[in-house]
Tab-separated table of C-alpha atoms and ligand atoms in Angstrom:
chain	number	residue	atom	x	y	z
R	1306	MET	CA	-46.185	25.005	-32.534
R	1307	THR	CA	-44.813	26.233	-29.249
R	1308	LEU	CA	-41.159	25.957	-28.809
R	1309	ALA	CA	-41.923	23.075	-26.559
R	1310	ARG	CA	-43.887	21.155	-28.819
R	1311	PHE	CA	-41.317	21.501	-31.832
R	1312	ALA	CA	-38.951	20.104	-29.382
R	1313	PHE	CA	-41.221	17.080	-28.674
R	1314	ALA	CA	-42.145	16.532	-31.981
R	1315	ALA	CA	-37.981	17.067	-33.178
R	1316	CYS	CA	-37.433	14.495	-30.403
R	1317	ILE	CA	-39.959	12.114	-31.758
R	1318	ALA	CA	-38.845	12.379	-35.101
R	1319	ALA	CA	-35.308	11.214	-33.968
R	1320	PHE	CA	-36.273	8.632	-31.694
R	1321	CYS	CA	-34.792	10.127	-28.827
R	1322	SER	CA	-35.299	9.017	-25.388
R	1323	LEU	CA	-33.590	9.154	-21.912
R	1324	PRO	CA	-31.884	6.029	-20.951
R	1325	ALA	CA	-33.581	4.021	-18.365
R	1326	SER	CA	-30.192	4.481	-16.306
R	1327	ALA	CA	-27.330	6.503	-17.186
R	1328	ALA	CA	-24.542	4.351	-18.664
R	1329	GLY	CA	-20.848	4.779	-19.826
R	1330	VAL	CA	-17.586	5.982	-18.718
R	1331	ASP	CA	-16.205	9.228	-19.898
R	1332	LYS	CA	-13.105	10.181	-17.759
R	1333	LEU	CA	-10.084	8.109	-16.139
R	1334	TYR	CA	-7.703	9.713	-14.148
R	1335	VAL	CA	-4.423	8.389	-12.903
R	1336	LEU	CA	-3.443	9.100	-9.583
R	1337	ASP	CA	0.070	9.006	-8.337
R	1338	CYS	CA	-0.546	6.817	-4.860
R	1339	GLY	CA	3.276	6.171	-4.243
R	1340	GLN	CA	6.607	6.160	-5.385
R	1341	GLY	CA	8.795	3.062	-4.198
R	1342	VAL	CA	11.936	1.334	-4.561
R	1343	GLY	CA	12.069	-2.564	-4.085
R	1344	PRO	CA	15.780	-3.759	-2.827
R	1345	ASP	CA	16.275	-6.789	-4.892
R	1346	GLN	CA	14.477	-7.172	-8.277
R	1347	SER	CA	14.537	-10.923	-8.012
R	1348	ARG	CA	11.887	-10.791	-5.132
R	1349	TRP	CA	9.770	-10.248	-8.194
R	1350	SER	CA	11.458	-12.079	-10.837
R	1351	PRO	CA	13.015	-15.077	-9.331
R	1352	GLY	CA	16.735	-15.571	-10.524
R	1353	VAL	CA	16.678	-12.631	-12.519
R	1354	ASN	CA	18.605	-9.173	-11.819
R	1355	VAL	CA	19.261	-10.579	-8.441
R	1356	GLY	CA	20.335	-7.743	-6.265
R	1357	VAL	CA	19.144	-4.982	-8.319
R	1358	PRO	CA	17.106	-2.399	-6.982
R	1359	LEU	CA	13.505	-1.996	-8.918
R	1360	PRO	CA	11.863	1.407	-8.734
R	1361	ILE	CA	8.095	1.009	-8.912
R	1362	SER	CA	5.001	3.170	-9.221
R	1363	ASP	CA	1.785	3.040	-7.282
R	1364	ASN	CA	-1.301	4.364	-8.870
R	1365	CYS	CA	-5.130	4.922	-8.108
R	1366	TYR	CA	-7.640	5.355	-10.838
R	1367	LEU	CA	-10.297	7.585	-10.183
R	1368	ILE	CA	-12.815	6.630	-13.206
R	1369	HIS	CA	-16.021	8.835	-13.922
R	1370	HIS	CA	-19.273	7.067	-14.775
R	1371	ALA	CA	-22.321	8.341	-15.853
R	1372	GLN	CA	-23.778	7.194	-12.368
R	1373	GLY	CA	-21.091	8.542	-10.412
R	1374	TRP	CA	-17.231	8.159	-9.246
R	1375	PHE	CA	-15.155	4.694	-8.927
R	1376	LEU	CA	-12.061	4.481	-7.579
R	1377	TRP	CA	-9.545	1.529	-8.052
R	1378	ASP	CA	-7.022	0.858	-5.476
R	1379	THR	CA	-6.047	3.588	-2.885
R	1380	GLY	CA	-2.340	2.827	-2.923
R	1381	VAL	CA	0.155	3.371	0.235
R	1382	ALA	CA	-1.178	5.475	3.428
R	1383	ASP	CA	-1.630	8.936	2.853
R	1384	ALA	CA	0.271	9.176	6.097
R	1385	ILE	CA	3.434	8.220	4.557
R	1386	ALA	CA	3.501	11.610	2.501
R	1387	ALA	CA	4.223	13.683	5.776
R	1388	MET	CA	7.516	11.288	6.879
R	1389	PRO	CA	10.323	13.271	5.898
R	1390	ASP	CA	12.147	9.781	4.639
R	1391	GLY	CA	9.167	8.009	3.803
R	1392	GLN	CA	8.559	4.416	4.831
R	1393	LYS	CA	11.099	1.727	5.244
R	1394	GLY	CA	10.215	-1.411	3.659
R	1395	VAL	CA	10.149	-4.609	5.783
R	1396	ASN	CA	10.966	-8.347	4.570
R	1397	GLY	CA	12.198	-7.259	1.172
R	1398	GLY	CA	9.527	-5.078	0.407
R	1399	PRO	CA	10.058	-1.548	-1.183
R	1400	ASP	CA	10.776	1.697	0.651
R	1401	TRP	CA	7.818	3.723	-0.145
R	1402	LYS	CA	7.230	7.787	-0.397
R	1403	ARG	CA	4.213	9.208	-0.958
R	1404	PRO	CA	5.016	12.621	-3.133
R	1405	LYS	CA	1.189	13.354	-3.133
R	1406	THR	CA	-1.592	12.377	-1.320
R	1407	LEU	CA	-5.059	10.691	-2.445
R	1408	LEU	CA	-7.431	13.048	-0.640
R	1409	GLY	CA	-5.258	16.104	-1.942
R	1410	GLN	CA	-5.291	14.838	-5.745
R	1411	LEU	CA	-9.081	14.293	-5.483
R	1412	GLU	CA	-9.189	17.724	-3.883
R	1413	ALA	CA	-7.728	19.065	-6.731
R	1414	LEU	CA	-10.349	17.545	-8.833
R	1415	GLY	CA	-13.617	18.911	-6.680
R	1416	VAL	CA	-14.011	15.127	-5.558
R	1417	LYS	CA	-14.905	14.584	-1.631
R	1418	PRO	CA	-14.702	10.927	-0.268
R	1419	SER	CA	-18.364	10.691	0.057
R	1420	ASP	CA	-18.632	11.682	-3.846
R	1421	ILE	CA	-17.358	8.351	-4.759
R	1422	LYS	CA	-20.289	6.105	-5.730
R	1423	ALA	CA	-18.228	2.777	-5.413
R	1424	MET	CA	-14.722	1.423	-5.190
R	1425	ALA	CA	-12.770	-1.540	-5.470
R	1426	VAL	CA	-9.138	-2.772	-4.432
R	1427	SER	CA	-6.991	-5.398	-6.526
R	1428	HIS	CA	-5.825	-7.008	-3.032
R	1429	THR	CA	-5.170	-6.373	0.356
R	1430	HIS	CA	-1.389	-5.675	0.493
R	1431	PRO	CA	-0.510	-2.457	2.026
R	1432	ASP	CA	0.376	-0.404	-1.340
R	1433	HIS	CA	-3.183	-0.927	-2.618
R	1434	ILE	CA	-5.485	-0.788	0.515
R	1435	GLY	CA	-3.305	1.980	2.407
R	1436	ASN	CA	-6.569	4.300	2.133
R	1437	VAL	CA	-9.599	2.116	2.244
R	1438	GLU	CA	-10.963	3.738	5.653
R	1439	LEU	CA	-10.892	7.383	4.198
R	1440	PHE	CA	-14.193	6.411	2.158
R	1441	PRO	CA	-15.642	4.569	5.490
R	1442	GLN	CA	-19.479	4.885	3.653
R	1443	VAL	CA	-18.078	3.570	0.073
R	1444	MET	CA	-19.339	0.426	-1.402
R	1445	LEU	CA	-16.335	-1.448	-1.631
R	1446	TYR	CA	-16.197	-4.783	-4.102
R	1447	VAL	CA	-14.190	-7.435	-2.884
R	1448	GLN	CA	-13.686	-10.912	-3.543
R	1449	LYS	CA	-15.055	-12.921	-0.989
R	1450	ALA	CA	-11.860	-15.134	-1.405
R	1451	GLU	CA	-9.913	-12.024	-0.330
R	1452	TYR	CA	-12.080	-11.035	2.475
R	1453	ASP	CA	-12.152	-14.162	3.985
R	1454	TRP	CA	-8.212	-14.888	3.888
R	1455	PRO	CA	-6.722	-14.401	7.199
R	1456	GLY	CA	-4.417	-11.563	8.122
R	1457	VAL	CA	-1.422	-11.661	10.601
R	1458	ASN	CA	-2.753	-12.968	13.862
R	1459	ASN	CA	-6.185	-13.999	12.332
R	1460	ALA	CA	-6.808	-10.042	12.115
R	1461	PRO	CA	-9.665	-9.130	9.542
R	1462	ARG	CA	-8.355	-7.642	6.274
R	1463	PHE	CA	-10.901	-5.195	6.049
R	1464	ASN	CA	-12.579	-2.689	8.920
R	1465	PRO	CA	-16.025	-5.165	9.238
R	1466	ASN	CA	-18.144	-2.097	9.148
R	1467	HIS	CA	-17.127	-1.118	5.887
R	1468	PRO	CA	-19.972	-1.701	3.376
R	1469	VAL	CA	-19.178	-4.218	1.088
R	1470	THR	CA	-20.171	-6.329	-1.987
R	1471	LEU	CA	-18.601	-9.784	-1.649
R	1472	LEU	CA	-17.528	-11.334	-5.099
R	1473	GLU	CA	-17.252	-14.861	-6.392
R	1474	GLY	CA	-16.015	-13.978	-9.833
R	1475	ASP	CA	-16.420	-11.487	-12.361
R	1476	ARG	CA	-18.965	-8.126	-11.601
R	1477	ASP	CA	-20.128	-5.262	-14.314
R	1478	VAL	CA	-20.292	-2.825	-11.618
R	1479	PHE	CA	-22.989	-0.468	-13.416
R	1480	GLY	CA	-24.321	-2.919	-15.908
R	1481	ASP	CA	-23.083	-1.488	-18.811
R	1482	GLY	CA	-19.862	-3.444	-19.316
R	1483	SER	CA	-17.927	-0.224	-19.126
R	1484	ILE	CA	-16.503	-1.085	-15.816
R	1485	VAL	CA	-15.719	-4.709	-15.142
R	1486	ILE	CA	-13.985	-6.261	-12.418
R	1487	LEU	CA	-12.060	-9.592	-13.879
R	1488	SER	CA	-11.146	-12.152	-11.165
R	1489	THR	CA	-7.671	-13.078	-11.571
R	1490	PRO	CA	-6.547	-14.960	-8.556
R	1491	GLY	CA	-2.877	-16.065	-7.766
R	1492	HIS	CA	-0.775	-12.929	-6.508
R	1493	THR	CA	-3.537	-12.966	-3.403
R	1494	PRO	CA	-6.453	-15.627	-3.044
R	1495	GLY	CA	-9.003	-13.326	-4.342
R	1496	HIS	CA	-7.290	-10.480	-6.476
R	1497	GLN	CA	-8.609	-8.950	-9.206
R	1498	SER	CA	-7.974	-6.629	-11.963
R	1499	LEU	CA	-10.153	-4.101	-13.558
R	1500	GLN	CA	-11.400	-3.580	-17.551
R	1501	VAL	CA	-12.344	-0.180	-18.387
R	1502	LYS	CA	-14.229	0.726	-21.699
R	1503	LEU	CA	-13.235	4.389	-22.807
R	1504	PRO	CA	-14.928	5.912	-25.166
R	1505	LYS	CA	-11.757	7.329	-27.080
R	1506	THR	CA	-8.914	5.410	-25.291
R	1507	GLY	CA	-10.550	2.038	-25.987
R	1508	VAL	CA	-10.851	-0.869	-23.397
R	1509	VAL	CA	-7.973	-0.851	-20.923
R	1510	VAL	CA	-7.065	-3.355	-18.574
R	1511	LEU	CA	-5.719	-2.480	-14.992
R	1512	SER	CA	-3.541	-4.934	-13.937
R	1513	GLY	CA	-3.553	-4.748	-10.126
R	1514	ASP	CA	-0.693	-7.037	-9.397
R	1515	ALA	CA	-1.076	-9.943	-11.552
R	1516	VAL	CA	1.980	-8.988	-12.950
R	1517	HIS	CA	4.314	-6.169	-11.686
R	1518	PHE	CA	6.454	-4.747	-14.679
R	1519	LYS	CA	6.364	-5.528	-18.398
R	1520	ASP	CA	9.574	-7.715	-18.618
R	1521	ASN	CA	7.622	-10.099	-16.210
R	1522	TRP	CA	4.419	-10.094	-18.420
R	1523	ASP	CA	6.525	-10.613	-21.594
R	1524	ASN	CA	8.255	-13.615	-19.850
R	1525	ARG	CA	4.832	-14.534	-17.912
R	1526	ARG	CA	7.371	-14.634	-14.399
R	1527	VAL	CA	5.790	-15.399	-11.035
R	1528	PRO	CA	7.137	-13.381	-8.078
R	1529	GLY	CA	8.170	-16.076	-5.556
R	1530	PHE	CA	5.884	-14.889	-2.835
R	1531	ASN	CA	2.710	-15.089	-4.750
R	1532	PHE	CA	-0.175	-17.019	-3.027
R	1533	SER	CA	-0.225	-19.357	-5.836
R	1534	LYS	CA	2.211	-19.981	-8.786
R	1535	GLU	CA	-0.571	-21.659	-10.876
R	1536	GLN	CA	-3.207	-19.411	-10.431
R	1537	THR	CA	-1.296	-16.516	-11.194
R	1538	ALA	CA	-0.099	-18.269	-14.453
R	1539	ALA	CA	-3.669	-18.913	-15.117
R	1540	SER	CA	-4.599	-15.001	-14.544
R	1541	MET	CA	-1.917	-13.922	-16.992
R	1542	GLU	CA	-3.185	-16.198	-19.758
R	1543	ARG	CA	-6.771	-14.681	-19.097
R	1544	ILE	CA	-5.646	-11.502	-19.153
R	1545	ALA	CA	-3.882	-12.127	-22.421
R	1546	ASP	CA	-7.435	-13.642	-23.688
R	1547	VAL	CA	-8.750	-10.335	-22.674
R	1548	LEU	CA	-6.625	-8.071	-24.392
R	1549	GLN	CA	-7.020	-9.911	-27.533
R	1550	LYS	CA	-10.635	-10.339	-27.448
R	1551	GLU	CA	-11.142	-6.690	-26.884
R	1552	HIS	CA	-8.235	-5.092	-28.479
R	1553	ALA	CA	-7.365	-3.527	-25.150
R	1554	GLN	CA	-4.116	-2.161	-23.512
R	1555	LEU	CA	-2.705	-3.556	-20.491
R	1556	TRP	CA	-1.946	-1.064	-17.719
R	1557	ILE	CA	0.712	-2.303	-15.393
R	1558	ASN	CA	0.289	-0.459	-12.031
R	1559	HIS	CA	3.906	-0.635	-10.858
R	1560	ASP	CA	5.667	-0.901	-14.183
R	1561	LYS	CA	7.470	2.584	-13.682
R	1562	PRO	CA	8.436	3.685	-17.045
R	1563	GLN	CA	4.804	2.982	-18.298
R	1564	SER	CA	3.258	4.838	-15.285
R	1565	ASP	CA	6.193	7.741	-16.117
R	1566	ALA	CA	4.861	7.931	-19.779
R	1567	GLN	CA	0.943	8.292	-18.499
R	1568	LYS	CA	-0.910	11.233	-18.355
R	1569	LYS	CA	-1.333	12.241	-14.689
R	1570	SER	CA	-4.370	14.012	-12.850
R	1571	PRO	CA	-5.681	16.406	-13.446
R	1572	GLU	CA	-5.092	15.068	-16.868
R	1573	PHE	CA	-7.520	12.381	-17.782
R	1574	TYR	CA	-7.893	9.531	-20.309
R	1575	GLU	CA	-10.946	9.766	-22.431
A	1481	ZN	ZN1	1.319	-4.077	-4.824
């Protein structure tokens, strides 16, 4: 028997076959996409820690799926990295610094913007959409309610030329359950979170800004500036249900102590 025939016969014996389309996630990288300080925590936790500054992390997440790279959130604008004193906050928002650019962190991994297969942002606040247009050809998954939400002076929230898939609810991005966008409105009209199934780490829910830090999660507090208090509360309950059902971890994007304890790119989660 030739080697090729032997391999074929062994393959039949083991019932091996190539899947119709490659499935599954194998790596998740946490990228530093900004370091902020809010001047007054109570902006996010009404009546609690009034006047106390709040240090916050701002992460992006690069996920490797068998069908390609997926980017979740883009952080504050890379241009802030070049500002010696960072960017001052307005209307009680955080001051931002950018110790590392998003592009620099991708480059260190050998990933070019054009290598990204698809992307999504949790919502359209500037600390999440700061670099969407560094990926002008990449399909963007966003809730229709967020896309249609009028911006300042009725300006569109995204470049109208950016390829987009408008969602009205959840979306299993690659159809295999490994990366699922969860509709979690309330912080903004079309806010969304991300459920990722990793082979060793298990299921992780990336919060977006459904909640900003653990103490707010534990006490189910809703920031005063959220679009809808009721929707935010319902979305937190929904996430709690997912965590229980999937035995999942909640990774809270802006929770600095939690983020500081996580592996950062080029290290990754499997
Ligand atoms: Zn945010």
